[in-house]
């Protein structure tokens, strides 16, 4: 099969020995020379695109960056109403020991009116522990509200100082330019007071 | 059309070189007596050469700074402090580079407004205008990446906010941001690549500047009257007339530059950038450098979703559109009269636009509280209305004043009075 194809390409045909001026007059559309030109340019283009890929992909996270997978956090020191901030993959993770009022408030509110409707139950494993990535989903600032004395915004959770996004005590966006709720990272409870993030 | 006598070398060595590589002819014809410019250019025409001077200052000071700077998250901040304290004249060279960036933008903004006022973007100068906008975009990218290098709080959070703009792109946005970062947040890989690109882009700018000047030398400079030159009575040889005028302008410019450099070197910066970067704490009020503020205000002015497009994407699209829009200026303003001198209504709206951009600059620098988000929104709407509604209508309905026959006749009439 390959030999026949090569034979067809390599052996000069009538079309090839004609000059370009009379090939259409001869009633022949595309010539084998046209085919060779297109095939050669096509192979060249695929090759060039293939050679470019390593130069694009080198920008993606390297193996050692990807290896920074998970951390374990001891929750026993966090009092009710307190928020601990830990660093995971270069980003802050907020771990809030929610008060009963905060839990009931988060559960009671009707999610359908929100910018990014989501029930509180879908955002927690245990209602008293809220674990969220502390990076505003607008443009990546760290919202305030974790430390005592911070501005907490109109919904009692967190407030992003950069462009004014208000988050509630479930980390859901309630007002401002952010499009989605604060992200909940993958985490599991190892014991009652110990979690593994990532 | 604006070309004077061709180069006739008298020196035998110069002649030998020039017949083999016509470099002397090139200089003669582009900056020397061989290039003829309109005789009525005013001081607003100085800012092109001033911008060129700024590029040279940035290149020289930047290459020197790179000899002392360490692009690593653990050492970048300290290496900049070492430049400031220990390297001989390091403080001077760094302040020169930091303030040089601001002055580069000042020169370029005045240069752009000059072009807008006198209609320099119109035929046959569209390519010059568009190449200029390419330079402007490259400058914005270069300035942004340079600001990240000292790895202070503003560096880090500026980089975070600006790279996150790309997350607004539907579907592939998050992957693009990861690709830009080389990780899951702005970190060492980000700093390294920004340093590499910050070193590269100024040379790309220099290349586009050459194209910009090449395109300029085909029709020659526009002028305050906006009418074409018709003969040598309308023109002057570039050298010595405009070389001297440009050098005088450089002297005045350097006075202002030195004033900032020696007496207020941090006036245009932010104190927060003298705090080392901390990925866990965002400063309460982060703002970009002053020269990005109007565009930042446009970005911030969208706070509600409409037409099923999230506010964040609207903001990002509007910010990019506000610059890309300028590429269409030659067609948005189709009036045959170039100079605002003969377009009273255009002139009025030009100054409203300037006021609007000043308003956006102020709104961009304020926290999103009180009246400022509203002012930013009004300013943004007006900005787009100016280019998309007012200009096309003006160019159709405005009654322009009669144009002078030629530059020389306008000047002789003026002196006769």
XYZ file of C-alpha atoms in Angstrom:
615
model
C 0.000 0.000 0.000
C 2.740 2.422 1.063
C 4.683 1.560 -2.104
C 1.753 2.344 -4.349
C 1.236 5.684 -2.604
C 4.920 6.594 -2.936
C 4.856 5.525 -6.558
C 1.867 7.755 -7.196
C 3.559 10.720 -5.530
C 7.044 10.304 -6.905
C 6.446 9.381 -10.543
C 5.828 12.434 -12.736
C 2.380 12.525 -14.220
C 0.942 14.388 -17.091
C -0.199 17.115 -14.730
C 3.290 17.654 -13.409
C 4.969 18.213 -16.745
C 2.342 20.664 -17.884
C 3.010 24.335 -17.245
C 0.760 26.085 -14.761
C -0.828 28.134 -17.503
C -2.418 25.273 -19.376
C -3.213 22.837 -16.555
C -6.710 24.209 -16.047
C -7.283 24.333 -19.770
C -6.441 20.645 -19.825
C -9.443 20.140 -17.531
C -7.361 18.928 -14.604
C -8.201 20.568 -11.214
C -5.618 20.106 -8.477
C -2.360 18.621 -9.640
C -0.121 16.205 -7.781
C 2.269 19.105 -7.339
C -0.480 21.020 -5.517
C -1.032 17.975 -3.365
C 2.675 17.785 -2.559
C 2.805 21.479 -1.699
C -0.172 21.234 0.630
C 1.047 17.991 2.183
C 4.525 19.400 2.779
C 3.189 22.645 4.262
C 0.707 20.670 6.392
C 3.414 18.392 7.804
C 5.556 21.456 8.444
C 2.727 23.210 10.291
C 1.986 20.162 12.456
C 5.698 19.847 13.224
C 5.998 23.514 14.158
C 2.920 23.312 16.399
C 4.322 20.174 18.034
C 7.662 21.875 18.631
C 5.868 24.853 20.224
C 3.969 22.774 22.768
C 6.943 22.184 25.130
C 7.477 25.950 25.204
C 3.880 26.508 26.287
C 3.662 23.580 28.695
C 6.893 24.503 30.516
C 4.862 27.342 32.004
C 2.468 24.928 33.749
C 3.198 23.831 37.343
C 6.377 21.710 37.532
C 6.475 18.272 39.159
C 7.840 19.607 42.469
C 5.143 22.277 42.584
C 2.472 19.645 42.007
C 4.004 17.476 44.739
C 2.954 19.985 47.431
C -0.186 17.956 47.865
C -1.704 17.920 51.334
C -1.392 19.175 54.903
C -2.791 17.963 58.225
C -4.319 20.421 60.671
C -5.076 19.977 64.382
C -8.424 21.628 65.159
C -8.421 21.182 68.947
C -6.889 24.614 69.639
C -9.582 26.545 67.743
C -12.198 27.968 70.114
C -15.836 28.395 69.150
C -16.131 31.591 67.067
C -12.442 31.558 66.133
C -10.943 31.220 62.676
C -7.542 29.690 62.032
C -5.642 30.488 58.837
C -3.308 27.815 57.467
C -1.233 27.829 54.289
C -1.964 25.218 51.652
C -0.516 25.296 48.130
C 0.652 28.860 48.724
C -2.873 29.991 49.574
C -4.587 30.692 52.888
C -7.225 28.221 54.079
C -9.747 29.523 56.627
C -10.875 27.011 59.246
C -13.722 28.487 61.275
C -15.196 26.932 64.388
C -18.691 28.277 63.865
C -20.982 29.360 66.695
C -24.476 27.810 66.909
C -25.953 31.162 65.777
C -23.722 31.230 62.703
C -24.712 27.662 61.841
C -28.433 28.275 62.196
C -28.146 31.563 60.282
C -26.260 29.878 57.410
C -28.702 27.002 57.251
C -31.846 29.125 57.525
C -31.180 31.547 54.677
C -32.850 30.726 51.343
C -30.104 29.976 48.860
C -32.046 30.801 45.698
C -31.629 34.567 46.128
C -27.853 34.353 46.167
C -25.350 35.216 43.451
C -24.072 31.620 43.536
C -26.896 29.620 45.171
C -25.607 26.802 47.367
C -26.977 25.278 50.574
C -24.839 25.409 53.672
C -25.048 21.622 54.017
C -23.262 21.196 50.687
C -20.329 23.272 51.929
C -19.470 21.541 55.205
C -18.699 18.023 56.414
C -19.583 18.886 60.017
C -21.702 22.019 60.511
C -19.476 23.438 63.276
C -16.391 23.380 61.037
C -16.245 25.556 57.926
C -13.152 24.921 55.803
C -12.712 27.252 52.828
C -9.938 28.604 50.647
C -9.434 32.226 51.706
C -9.031 33.599 48.218
C -11.681 35.952 46.883
C -13.164 34.491 43.711
C -13.177 37.927 42.116
C -9.495 38.708 41.649
C -7.715 36.669 44.283
C -7.305 38.921 47.321
C -7.541 37.465 50.836
C -10.843 38.630 52.411
C -10.685 39.990 55.946
C -12.873 38.671 58.773
C -10.722 35.885 60.210
C -9.066 37.950 62.935
C -10.826 39.792 65.757
C -11.473 43.422 64.766
C -11.533 42.774 61.021
C -14.288 44.256 58.873
C -16.648 41.310 58.329
C -19.011 42.822 55.769
C -22.791 43.021 55.761
C -23.329 39.264 56.152
C -21.084 38.625 59.142
C -18.550 36.412 57.376
C -15.739 37.938 55.374
C -15.229 41.148 53.419
C -12.764 41.540 50.552
C -11.086 44.957 50.775
C -9.962 45.012 47.146
C -13.270 45.375 45.355
C -15.861 45.060 48.099
C -17.200 41.494 48.019
C -19.291 40.428 51.049
C -19.276 36.766 52.126
C -21.554 35.178 54.732
C -20.685 32.768 57.555
C -20.784 29.908 55.069
C -18.281 31.700 52.790
C -20.966 32.334 50.173
C -20.861 35.472 48.036
C -23.827 37.661 48.945
C -22.928 41.089 47.588
C -20.184 42.520 45.357
C -18.361 41.634 42.167
C -17.170 38.093 43.016
C -18.913 35.513 40.792
C -18.754 32.395 42.998
C -18.641 31.338 46.650
C -15.326 30.876 48.440
C -14.050 27.492 47.320
C -14.241 24.492 49.653
C -11.042 22.431 49.308
C -11.103 18.634 49.367
C -10.579 17.590 53.017
C -11.317 14.641 55.279
C -11.628 14.204 59.032
C -8.848 11.878 60.227
C -10.151 12.070 63.818
C -12.724 14.362 65.450
C -10.132 17.102 65.866
C -7.771 16.464 62.957
C -8.305 17.104 59.234
C -6.274 16.483 56.122
C -6.579 19.166 53.422
C -5.803 18.116 49.842
C 6.782 64.198 0.569
C 8.767 65.555 3.465
C 12.170 64.684 2.150
C 14.841 67.283 1.608
C 18.170 67.065 -0.184
C 19.821 63.639 -0.344
C 23.045 62.952 1.480
C 26.259 63.979 -0.342
C 29.220 62.825 1.750
C 32.349 64.985 1.510
C 34.615 62.802 3.623
C 36.158 59.910 1.633
C 35.879 57.397 4.513
C 32.235 58.295 5.132
C 31.566 57.936 1.426
C 33.303 54.518 1.363
C 31.124 53.256 4.215
C 27.919 54.858 2.939
C 28.091 53.252 -0.495
C 28.412 49.839 1.187
C 26.053 50.418 4.126
C 23.989 53.617 3.739
C 23.827 54.263 7.464
C 24.876 57.918 7.177
C 22.216 58.450 4.525
C 19.669 56.882 6.863
C 20.567 59.230 9.732
C 20.680 62.220 7.361
C 17.274 61.376 5.967
C 15.508 60.561 9.244
C 16.971 62.911 11.875
C 19.224 65.230 9.877
C 18.841 68.021 7.340
C 17.460 65.502 4.853
C 14.213 65.167 6.798
C 11.844 68.094 6.496
C 9.171 68.685 9.123
C 6.270 71.196 9.136
C 7.555 74.617 10.250
C 4.727 75.202 12.734
C 5.232 72.293 15.187
C 4.560 73.462 18.761
C 5.914 72.112 22.043
C 3.310 69.336 22.191
C 5.390 67.726 19.429
C 8.303 67.299 21.853
C 6.802 64.354 23.682
C 7.669 61.709 21.096
C 11.368 62.330 21.495
C 10.881 62.576 25.272
C 9.233 59.157 25.304
C 12.211 57.873 23.314
C 14.545 59.364 25.916
C 12.570 57.606 28.674
C 12.929 54.268 26.896
C 16.716 54.779 26.778
C 16.805 55.738 30.496
C 14.771 52.626 31.368
C 16.960 50.331 29.251
C 20.245 51.594 30.697
C 19.120 51.742 34.343
C 17.297 48.409 33.991
C 20.276 46.527 32.569
C 22.383 47.803 35.479
C 19.738 46.859 38.073
C 19.555 43.330 36.647
C 23.257 42.950 37.512
C 22.424 43.307 41.216
C 18.913 41.858 41.452
C 18.053 38.247 42.427
C 14.801 36.872 40.967
C 13.871 34.504 43.802
C 11.014 34.879 46.286
C 13.378 34.476 49.267
C 15.964 36.950 48.019
C 14.274 39.430 45.663
C 13.141 41.895 48.347
C 16.510 41.816 50.139
C 18.441 42.178 46.900
C 16.458 45.350 46.144
C 17.186 46.659 49.657
C 20.865 45.861 49.055
C 20.728 47.889 45.839
C 19.263 50.756 47.880
C 21.777 50.593 50.735
C 25.003 48.919 49.653
C 25.473 49.075 45.886
C 27.333 52.248 44.831
C 24.737 54.700 43.523
C 22.257 51.809 43.598
C 19.641 54.078 45.217
C 20.031 56.580 42.378
C 19.776 53.999 39.623
C 16.763 52.294 41.200
C 14.929 55.579 41.804
C 15.770 56.527 38.230
C 14.169 53.295 36.993
C 11.072 53.538 39.211
C 10.433 57.226 38.486
C 11.536 56.734 34.885
C 8.573 54.394 34.426
C 6.178 57.096 35.670
C 7.765 59.760 33.477
C 7.683 57.403 30.479
C 3.930 57.095 30.972
C 3.537 60.869 31.464
C 5.368 61.492 28.173
C 3.373 58.830 26.350
C 0.009 59.997 27.721
C 0.707 63.589 26.620
C 1.901 62.214 23.249
C -1.379 60.276 22.867
C -3.559 63.246 23.879
C -1.588 65.405 21.419
C -2.489 62.892 18.703
C -6.149 62.910 19.751
C -6.380 66.721 19.809
C -4.689 67.372 16.476
C -6.157 64.346 14.663
C -2.780 62.725 14.094
C -4.498 59.316 13.909
C -6.253 60.195 10.656
C -5.277 59.206 7.129
C -2.573 58.763 6.066
C -1.168 58.207 9.583
C -3.329 55.284 10.803
C -0.398 52.851 10.972
C 1.659 55.279 13.071
C -1.252 55.564 15.508
C -1.826 51.818 15.741
C 1.868 51.026 16.175
C 1.867 53.620 18.942
C -0.983 51.773 20.659
C 0.984 48.527 20.366
C 3.883 50.280 22.108
C 1.463 51.494 24.795
C 0.141 47.958 25.411
C 3.696 46.588 25.574
C 4.603 49.347 28.039
C 1.680 48.407 30.268
C 2.738 44.749 30.289
C 6.376 45.673 30.929
C 5.535 48.136 33.697
C 3.255 45.637 35.404
C 5.859 42.864 35.401
C 8.591 45.248 36.554
C 6.499 46.321 39.527
C 6.262 42.676 40.651
C 10.045 42.211 40.822
C 10.793 43.929 44.200
C 8.418 41.344 45.750
C 6.782 43.744 48.176
C 3.153 43.547 49.270
C 1.919 45.673 46.343
C 4.054 43.631 43.941
C 2.545 40.383 45.116
C -1.065 41.502 45.353
C -0.904 43.510 42.152
C 0.358 40.391 40.380
C -2.381 38.308 42.001
C -5.204 40.643 40.995
C -3.998 41.238 37.432
C -3.263 37.582 36.631
C -6.676 36.703 38.086
C -8.270 38.904 35.416
C -7.757 36.008 33.028
C -9.859 33.712 35.248
C -12.875 35.668 33.963
C -12.490 33.956 30.571
C -15.200 31.279 30.390
C -14.207 27.573 30.518
C -10.420 27.866 30.091
C -9.847 30.874 32.375
C -8.629 28.942 35.427
C -6.200 26.880 33.330
C -4.768 30.039 31.791
C -4.190 31.520 35.253
C -2.394 28.345 36.395
C -0.316 28.507 33.221
C 0.614 32.139 33.920
C 1.531 31.377 37.531
C 3.333 28.079 36.979
C 1.691 26.949 40.227
C -1.411 27.406 42.360
C -0.687 30.978 43.329
C 1.719 33.763 42.421
C 5.019 32.248 43.527
C 8.653 31.723 42.555
C 7.944 30.418 39.022
C 5.815 33.534 38.417
C 8.578 35.855 39.630
C 11.167 34.134 37.418
C 9.163 34.369 34.242
C 8.148 37.969 34.926
C 11.819 38.872 35.323
C 12.685 37.191 32.026
C 9.842 38.920 30.178
C 10.469 42.273 31.863
C 13.985 42.144 30.436
C 12.775 41.088 26.985
C 9.810 43.386 26.324
C 11.680 46.743 26.305
C 13.695 45.480 23.347
C 10.450 44.515 21.633
C 9.231 48.056 22.376
C 12.422 49.444 20.818
C 11.680 47.358 17.708
C 8.123 48.673 17.437
C 9.424 52.225 18.025
C 11.579 51.793 14.915
C 8.471 50.727 12.947
C 6.541 53.696 14.452
C 9.211 56.155 13.254
C 9.553 54.399 9.903
C 5.810 54.770 9.341
C 6.027 58.420 10.478
C 8.654 59.223 7.865
C 6.391 58.265 4.986
C 3.777 61.072 5.315
C 5.915 63.131 7.738
C 4.661 64.747 10.944
C 1.165 66.134 11.336
C 1.072 69.739 12.617
C -1.110 72.017 14.780
C -3.118 73.222 11.749
C -3.635 69.688 10.491
C -3.226 70.703 6.845
C -0.691 68.966 4.619
C 2.592 70.710 3.832
C 2.565 71.924 0.251
C 6.179 72.913 -0.392
C 9.415 74.034 1.192
C 7.807 77.292 2.347
C 5.792 75.103 4.780
C 8.736 73.067 6.077
C 12.011 73.241 7.970
C 14.940 70.829 7.972
C 14.697 68.595 11.046
C 18.300 69.418 11.845
C 19.119 71.917 13.257
C 15.610 73.337 13.882
C 13.867 70.442 15.597
C 16.947 68.729 17.003
C 17.560 71.925 18.978
C 13.908 72.198 20.008
C 13.907 68.542 21.128
C 17.128 69.026 23.111
C 15.633 72.088 24.821
C 12.570 69.998 25.686
C 14.812 67.273 27.080
C 16.495 69.849 29.332
C 13.161 71.004 30.783
C 11.944 67.421 31.135
C 15.116 66.397 32.979
C 14.595 69.277 35.436
C 11.238 67.817 36.445
C 12.655 64.289 36.432
C 15.579 65.284 38.664
C 13.147 67.117 40.945
C 11.272 63.892 41.633
C 14.419 61.783 41.662
C 16.189 63.802 44.350
C 13.373 65.422 46.325
C 10.373 63.095 46.116
C 11.601 59.712 44.872
C 8.749 57.797 46.516
C 5.952 60.277 45.834
C 4.589 58.208 42.940
C 5.005 54.830 44.701
C 3.191 53.069 47.532
C 4.674 52.651 51.035
C 3.160 49.141 51.177
C 5.703 47.946 48.645
C 8.405 48.373 51.275
C 6.737 45.519 53.201
C 7.927 42.079 51.992
C 5.293 40.059 50.098
C 2.990 38.028 52.340
C 0.668 35.594 50.504
C -1.505 35.262 53.635
C -2.416 38.931 54.130
C -3.851 41.308 51.544
C -3.149 44.968 52.352
C -6.403 46.763 53.215
C -6.215 49.004 50.186
C -4.448 47.758 47.087
C -4.179 49.964 44.020
C -2.083 49.777 40.898
C 0.457 52.425 39.954
C -1.124 55.760 39.010
C -0.726 55.203 35.277
C -3.105 52.229 35.317
C -5.791 53.854 37.459
C -8.282 54.900 34.720
C -8.337 51.345 33.395
C -8.558 49.929 36.905
C -11.594 52.167 37.520
C -13.253 50.760 34.394
C -12.527 47.241 35.660
C -14.080 48.043 39.050
C -17.107 49.852 37.670
C -19.023 46.642 36.942
C -20.541 45.293 40.152
C -23.705 43.537 38.991
C -24.274 40.717 36.511
C -26.372 41.554 33.494
C -27.227 39.849 30.214
C -26.157 36.533 31.778
C -22.556 37.724 31.811
C -20.933 37.873 35.268
C -19.830 41.309 36.555
C -16.229 40.116 36.665
C -16.183 39.256 32.950
C -17.877 42.570 32.079
C -15.196 44.447 33.979
C -12.358 42.607 32.276
C -13.901 42.932 28.801
C -14.564 46.643 29.317
C -11.017 47.248 30.519
C -9.448 45.602 27.462
C -12.053 47.162 25.164
C -11.238 50.643 26.470
C -7.770 50.366 24.899
C -8.605 48.220 21.868
C -11.271 50.798 20.996
C -8.522 53.312 20.282
C -7.312 51.177 17.348
C -10.549 52.150 15.590
C -10.137 55.895 16.120
C -9.307 56.627 12.452
C -12.694 55.188 11.465
C -14.781 56.278 14.458
C -13.834 59.876 13.672
C -14.305 60.222 9.946
C -14.152 64.026 9.793
C -11.751 65.191 7.095
C -10.563 68.062 9.297
C -7.696 66.885 11.469
C -6.947 69.622 13.977
C -9.300 70.459 16.856
C -8.370 74.104 16.141
C -11.006 74.057 13.390
C -13.512 71.821 15.182
C -15.096 73.793 18.065
C -17.448 71.027 19.204
C -14.793 68.336 18.931
C -12.501 70.555 21.008
C -15.160 70.932 23.691
C -15.715 67.165 23.897
C -11.972 66.527 23.866
C -11.649 68.459 27.123
C -14.670 66.661 28.588
C -12.896 63.391 27.765
C -9.739 64.620 29.501
C -11.847 65.517 32.564
C -13.537 62.106 32.392
C -10.167 60.324 32.383
C -9.022 62.439 35.341
C -12.230 61.406 37.138
C -11.578 57.732 36.311
C -8.003 58.095 37.603
C -9.325 59.440 40.906
C -12.038 56.774 41.148
C -9.498 54.043 40.362
C -7.398 55.039 43.337
C -10.225 55.115 45.897
C -11.581 52.136 47.865
C -14.957 50.900 46.552
C -16.978 52.893 49.091
C -19.369 55.827 49.169
C -19.870 57.755 45.957
C -16.783 56.388 44.142
C -18.245 53.191 42.611
C -21.027 55.344 41.141
C -18.567 57.911 39.771
C -16.474 55.112 38.270
C -19.570 53.731 36.539
C -20.580 57.154 35.180
C -17.009 57.810 34.029
C -16.864 54.446 32.276
C -20.150 54.970 30.465
C -19.023 58.398 29.311
C -15.639 57.070 28.141
C -17.307 54.568 25.823
C -19.986 57.060 24.769
C -17.295 59.538 23.716
C -15.710 57.117 21.277
C -18.738 55.136 20.136
C -21.473 57.798 20.034
C -20.140 61.348 20.276
C -17.214 61.046 17.847
C -19.134 59.348 14.999
C -21.985 61.885 15.364
C -19.615 64.849 15.539
C -17.736 63.799 12.435
C -21.028 63.706 10.575
C -22.828 66.810 11.858
C -20.215 69.232 13.160
C -19.781 72.455 11.188
C -16.018 72.946 10.976
C -14.239 76.288 10.603
C -12.588 77.159 7.270
C -9.096 75.695 6.872
C -6.132 77.900 5.907
C -4.796 77.463 2.387
C -1.416 76.365 3.644
C 0.790 76.475 6.713
C 2.848 79.370 5.341
C -0.212 81.444 4.430
C -1.660 80.949 7.925
C 1.617 82.086 9.462
C 2.056 85.148 7.239
C -1.541 86.218 7.912
C -0.972 85.894 11.637
C 2.234 87.970 11.552
C 0.610 90.596 9.306
C -1.995 91.286 12.004
